[in-house]
């Protein structure tokens, strides 16, 4: 399978129209159609549903688009790294992280590095721990900021000098808003919105002293902003980390920490035996200076 065919596929997936995609690729429509048919034959899967005016992706097509995008991202990342001149420090650093105020520590490293190497560019990816580790493993990220609990055994890491505090996000007119902190007993009779990550739920079971799944879990979330909208509409209470949602001023929401205190450690991680670009090497050098 050639890279140009992946580009053809992604163009059609983007345009949802053979003619428009062919024009953007500077190909004839018959040539593009033939390439797509050969691709489907090679894979043994139907990737497109061809309508009169619009082309849509099948389930296999949606999966293939995700993988094709990952491949093209990795090709571009590798090309940029290899083409960097030997005598200059420039290029790109790819960093992924969950929703945590600790991401500002990576900004501190980048700001310090920028003073001496202003041509380095940074690319930030936001996702939960599962998303970030998947992209790390595929080589799409240089570094990840992971919130514990997380499986860091297969990575090198630096423990960051901060912790995040777990608590309950709620409306200010909630009865629980009058409390200074939230205990395990407070959670049993309310609708809970929680992270979709299994490891997080396992940790909560230990804090709760019971099976976390026995709570009234009405929604799971990947990133907390959308969960906060559910809270704002009175749908439930979100278990989340502090400082991610602005609860000051006219905001309808407030955050109450858990008791006993439940904190999360954070780690800057990277793949073992990772071959870094010069830019990523410099980033790690500054990170060691800042955090160790």
mmCIF file with all atom_site columns, C-alpha atoms in Angstrom, residues 204-292:
data_model
loop_
_atom_site.group_PDB
_atom_site.id
_atom_site.type_symbol
_atom_site.label_atom_id
_atom_site.label_alt_id
_atom_site.label_comp_id
_atom_site.label_asym_id
_atom_site.label_entity_id
_atom_site.label_seq_id
_atom_site.pdbx_PDB_ins_code
_atom_site.Cartn_x
_atom_site.Cartn_y
_atom_site.Cartn_z
_atom_site.occupancy
_atom_site.B_iso_or_equiv
_atom_site.pdbx_formal_charge
_atom_site.auth_seq_id
_atom_site.auth_comp_id
_atom_site.auth_asym_id
_atom_site.auth_atom_id
_atom_site.pdbx_PDB_model_num
ATOM 1  C CA . UNK A 1 204 ? -12.088 5.231  43.602 1.00 0.00 ? 204 UNK A CA 1
ATOM 2  C CA . UNK A 1 205 ? -13.238 1.809  44.808 1.00 0.00 ? 205 UNK A CA 1
ATOM 3  C CA . UNK A 1 206 ? -10.363 1.842  47.287 1.00 0.00 ? 206 UNK A CA 1
ATOM 4  C CA . UNK A 1 207 ? -11.228 5.338  48.500 1.00 0.00 ? 207 UNK A CA 1
ATOM 5  C CA . UNK A 1 208 ? -14.934 4.529  48.654 1.00 0.00 ? 208 UNK A CA 1
ATOM 6  C CA . UNK A 1 209 ? -14.414 1.266  50.543 1.00 0.00 ? 209 UNK A CA 1
ATOM 7  C CA . UNK A 1 210 ? -16.873 -0.441 48.192 1.00 0.00 ? 210 UNK A CA 1
ATOM 8  C CA . UNK A 1 211 ? -17.354 -1.316 44.535 1.00 0.00 ? 211 UNK A CA 1
ATOM 9  C CA . UNK A 1 212 ? -17.382 1.979  42.643 1.00 0.00 ? 212 UNK A CA 1
ATOM 10 C CA . UNK A 1 213 ? -19.734 0.530  40.020 1.00 0.00 ? 213 UNK A CA 1
ATOM 11 C CA . UNK A 1 214 ? -22.475 0.262  42.653 1.00 0.00 ? 214 UNK A CA 1
ATOM 12 C CA . UNK A 1 215 ? -22.836 4.041  42.662 1.00 0.00 ? 215 UNK A CA 1
ATOM 13 C CA . UNK A 1 216 ? -25.543 5.638  40.533 1.00 0.00 ? 216 UNK A CA 1
ATOM 14 C CA . UNK A 1 217 ? -23.291 6.352  37.542 1.00 0.00 ? 217 UNK A CA 1
ATOM 15 C CA . UNK A 1 218 ? -25.386 8.147  34.932 1.00 0.00 ? 218 UNK A CA 1
ATOM 16 C CA . UNK A 1 219 ? -22.656 9.390  32.554 1.00 0.00 ? 219 UNK A CA 1
ATOM 17 C CA . UNK A 1 220 ? -18.986 8.837  31.796 1.00 0.00 ? 220 UNK A CA 1
ATOM 18 C CA . UNK A 1 221 ? -16.723 11.436 30.231 1.00 0.00 ? 221 UNK A CA 1
ATOM 19 C CA . UNK A 1 222 ? -13.459 11.595 28.348 1.00 0.00 ? 222 UNK A CA 1
ATOM 20 C CA . UNK A 1 223 ? -12.696 15.280 28.958 1.00 0.00 ? 223 UNK A CA 1
ATOM 21 C CA . UNK A 1 224 ? -14.363 17.178 31.750 1.00 0.00 ? 224 UNK A CA 1
ATOM 22 C CA . UNK A 1 225 ? -15.598 20.323 29.970 1.00 0.00 ? 225 UNK A CA 1
ATOM 23 C CA . UNK A 1 226 ? -18.611 18.596 28.436 1.00 0.00 ? 226 UNK A CA 1
ATOM 24 C CA . UNK A 1 227 ? -19.261 16.882 31.763 1.00 0.00 ? 227 UNK A CA 1
ATOM 25 C CA . UNK A 1 228 ? -19.417 20.308 33.383 1.00 0.00 ? 228 UNK A CA 1
ATOM 26 C CA . UNK A 1 229 ? -22.217 21.257 30.999 1.00 0.00 ? 229 UNK A CA 1
ATOM 27 C CA . UNK A 1 230 ? -24.178 18.218 32.183 1.00 0.00 ? 230 UNK A CA 1
ATOM 28 C CA . UNK A 1 231 ? -23.608 19.355 35.769 1.00 0.00 ? 231 UNK A CA 1
ATOM 29 C CA . UNK A 1 232 ? -24.695 22.897 34.927 1.00 0.00 ? 232 UNK A CA 1
ATOM 30 C CA . UNK A 1 233 ? -27.974 21.542 33.533 1.00 0.00 ? 233 UNK A CA 1
ATOM 31 C CA . UNK A 1 234 ? -28.645 19.704 36.788 1.00 0.00 ? 234 UNK A CA 1
ATOM 32 C CA . UNK A 1 235 ? -28.067 16.238 35.329 1.00 0.00 ? 235 UNK A CA 1
ATOM 33 C CA . UNK A 1 236 ? -25.620 15.048 37.967 1.00 0.00 ? 236 UNK A CA 1
ATOM 34 C CA . UNK A 1 237 ? -22.418 15.567 39.950 1.00 0.00 ? 237 UNK A CA 1
ATOM 35 C CA . UNK A 1 238 ? -19.013 15.145 38.301 1.00 0.00 ? 238 UNK A CA 1
ATOM 36 C CA . UNK A 1 239 ? -16.084 13.469 40.007 1.00 0.00 ? 239 UNK A CA 1
ATOM 37 C CA . UNK A 1 240 ? -13.079 15.337 38.602 1.00 0.00 ? 240 UNK A CA 1
ATOM 38 C CA . UNK A 1 241 ? -9.839  17.111 39.385 1.00 0.00 ? 241 UNK A CA 1
ATOM 39 C CA . UNK A 1 242 ? -9.658  20.627 40.786 1.00 0.00 ? 242 UNK A CA 1
ATOM 40 C CA . UNK A 1 243 ? -8.739  23.767 38.770 1.00 0.00 ? 243 UNK A CA 1
ATOM 41 C CA . UNK A 1 244 ? -10.069 22.447 35.449 1.00 0.00 ? 244 UNK A CA 1
ATOM 42 C CA . UNK A 1 245 ? -13.381 24.306 35.500 1.00 0.00 ? 245 UNK A CA 1
ATOM 43 C CA . UNK A 1 246 ? -13.500 27.970 36.449 1.00 0.00 ? 246 UNK A CA 1
ATOM 44 C CA . UNK A 1 247 ? -15.999 28.165 39.318 1.00 0.00 ? 247 UNK A CA 1
ATOM 45 C CA . UNK A 1 248 ? -15.406 31.807 40.235 1.00 0.00 ? 248 UNK A CA 1
ATOM 46 C CA . UNK A 1 249 ? -17.621 34.844 39.691 1.00 0.00 ? 249 UNK A CA 1
ATOM 47 C CA . UNK A 1 250 ? -21.032 34.255 38.128 1.00 0.00 ? 250 UNK A CA 1
ATOM 48 C CA . UNK A 1 251 ? -20.411 30.576 37.408 1.00 0.00 ? 251 UNK A CA 1
ATOM 49 C CA . UNK A 1 252 ? -23.260 28.314 38.558 1.00 0.00 ? 252 UNK A CA 1
ATOM 50 C CA . UNK A 1 253 ? -20.828 25.623 39.659 1.00 0.00 ? 253 UNK A CA 1
ATOM 51 C CA . UNK A 1 254 ? -18.583 24.937 42.626 1.00 0.00 ? 254 UNK A CA 1
ATOM 52 C CA . UNK A 1 255 ? -15.984 22.308 43.498 1.00 0.00 ? 255 UNK A CA 1
ATOM 53 C CA . UNK A 1 256 ? -15.741 20.463 46.802 1.00 0.00 ? 256 UNK A CA 1
ATOM 54 C CA . UNK A 1 257 ? -12.702 18.275 47.613 1.00 0.00 ? 257 UNK A CA 1
ATOM 55 C CA . UNK A 1 258 ? -13.062 14.695 48.783 1.00 0.00 ? 258 UNK A CA 1
ATOM 56 C CA . UNK A 1 259 ? -12.377 13.574 52.338 1.00 0.00 ? 259 UNK A CA 1
ATOM 57 C CA . UNK A 1 260 ? -10.333 11.576 53.173 1.00 0.00 ? 260 UNK A CA 1
ATOM 58 C CA . UNK A 1 261 ? -8.157  13.598 50.809 1.00 0.00 ? 261 UNK A CA 1
ATOM 59 C CA . UNK A 1 262 ? -7.692  11.945 47.433 1.00 0.00 ? 262 UNK A CA 1
ATOM 60 C CA . UNK A 1 263 ? -4.768  13.276 45.411 1.00 0.00 ? 263 UNK A CA 1
ATOM 61 C CA . UNK A 1 264 ? -3.300  12.256 42.075 1.00 0.00 ? 264 UNK A CA 1
ATOM 62 C CA . UNK A 1 265 ? 0.398   12.282 41.268 1.00 0.00 ? 265 UNK A CA 1
ATOM 63 C CA . UNK A 1 266 ? 1.550   13.278 37.798 1.00 0.00 ? 266 UNK A CA 1
ATOM 64 C CA . UNK A 1 267 ? 4.331   12.063 35.544 1.00 0.00 ? 267 UNK A CA 1
ATOM 65 C CA . UNK A 1 268 ? 6.051   13.282 32.395 1.00 0.00 ? 268 UNK A CA 1
ATOM 66 C CA . UNK A 1 269 ? 6.593   10.056 30.427 1.00 0.00 ? 269 UNK A CA 1
ATOM 67 C CA . UNK A 1 270 ? 8.238   8.926  27.197 1.00 0.00 ? 270 UNK A CA 1
ATOM 68 C CA . UNK A 1 271 ? 8.879   5.580  25.526 1.00 0.00 ? 271 UNK A CA 1
ATOM 69 C CA . UNK A 1 272 ? 11.864  3.550  26.660 1.00 0.00 ? 272 UNK A CA 1
ATOM 70 C CA . UNK A 1 273 ? 14.687  3.546  24.101 1.00 0.00 ? 273 UNK A CA 1
ATOM 71 C CA . UNK A 1 274 ? 12.987  6.457  22.350 1.00 0.00 ? 274 UNK A CA 1
ATOM 72 C CA . UNK A 1 275 ? 15.007  8.048  19.559 1.00 0.00 ? 275 UNK A CA 1
ATOM 73 C CA . UNK A 1 276 ? 14.319  11.753 19.965 1.00 0.00 ? 276 UNK A CA 1
ATOM 74 C CA . UNK A 1 277 ? 14.658  14.600 17.529 1.00 0.00 ? 277 UNK A CA 1
ATOM 75 C CA . UNK A 1 278 ? 17.139  17.289 18.581 1.00 0.00 ? 278 UNK A CA 1
ATOM 76 C CA . UNK A 1 279 ? 14.254  19.511 19.638 1.00 0.00 ? 279 UNK A CA 1
ATOM 77 C CA . UNK A 1 280 ? 12.762  16.789 21.848 1.00 0.00 ? 280 UNK A CA 1
ATOM 78 C CA . UNK A 1 281 ? 16.195  16.032 23.339 1.00 0.00 ? 281 UNK A CA 1
ATOM 79 C CA . UNK A 1 282 ? 16.550  19.685 24.355 1.00 0.00 ? 282 UNK A CA 1
ATOM 80 C CA . UNK A 1 283 ? 13.040  19.676 25.827 1.00 0.00 ? 283 UNK A CA 1
ATOM 81 C CA . UNK A 1 284 ? 13.900  16.643 27.976 1.00 0.00 ? 284 UNK A CA 1
ATOM 82 C CA . UNK A 1 285 ? 17.180  18.238 29.031 1.00 0.00 ? 285 UNK A CA 1
ATOM 83 C CA . UNK A 1 286 ? 15.354  21.305 30.347 1.00 0.00 ? 286 UNK A CA 1
ATOM 84 C CA . UNK A 1 287 ? 12.675  19.115 31.983 1.00 0.00 ? 287 UNK A CA 1
ATOM 85 C CA . UNK A 1 288 ? 15.376  17.300 33.956 1.00 0.00 ? 288 UNK A CA 1
ATOM 86 C CA . UNK A 1 289 ? 16.811  20.648 35.065 1.00 0.00 ? 289 UNK A CA 1
ATOM 87 C CA . UNK A 1 290 ? 13.380  21.915 36.148 1.00 0.00 ? 290 UNK A CA 1
ATOM 88 C CA . UNK A 1 291 ? 11.945  18.866 37.901 1.00 0.00 ? 291 UNK A CA 1
ATOM 89 C CA . UNK A 1 292 ? 14.873  16.836 39.285 1.00 0.00 ? 292 UNK A CA 1
#
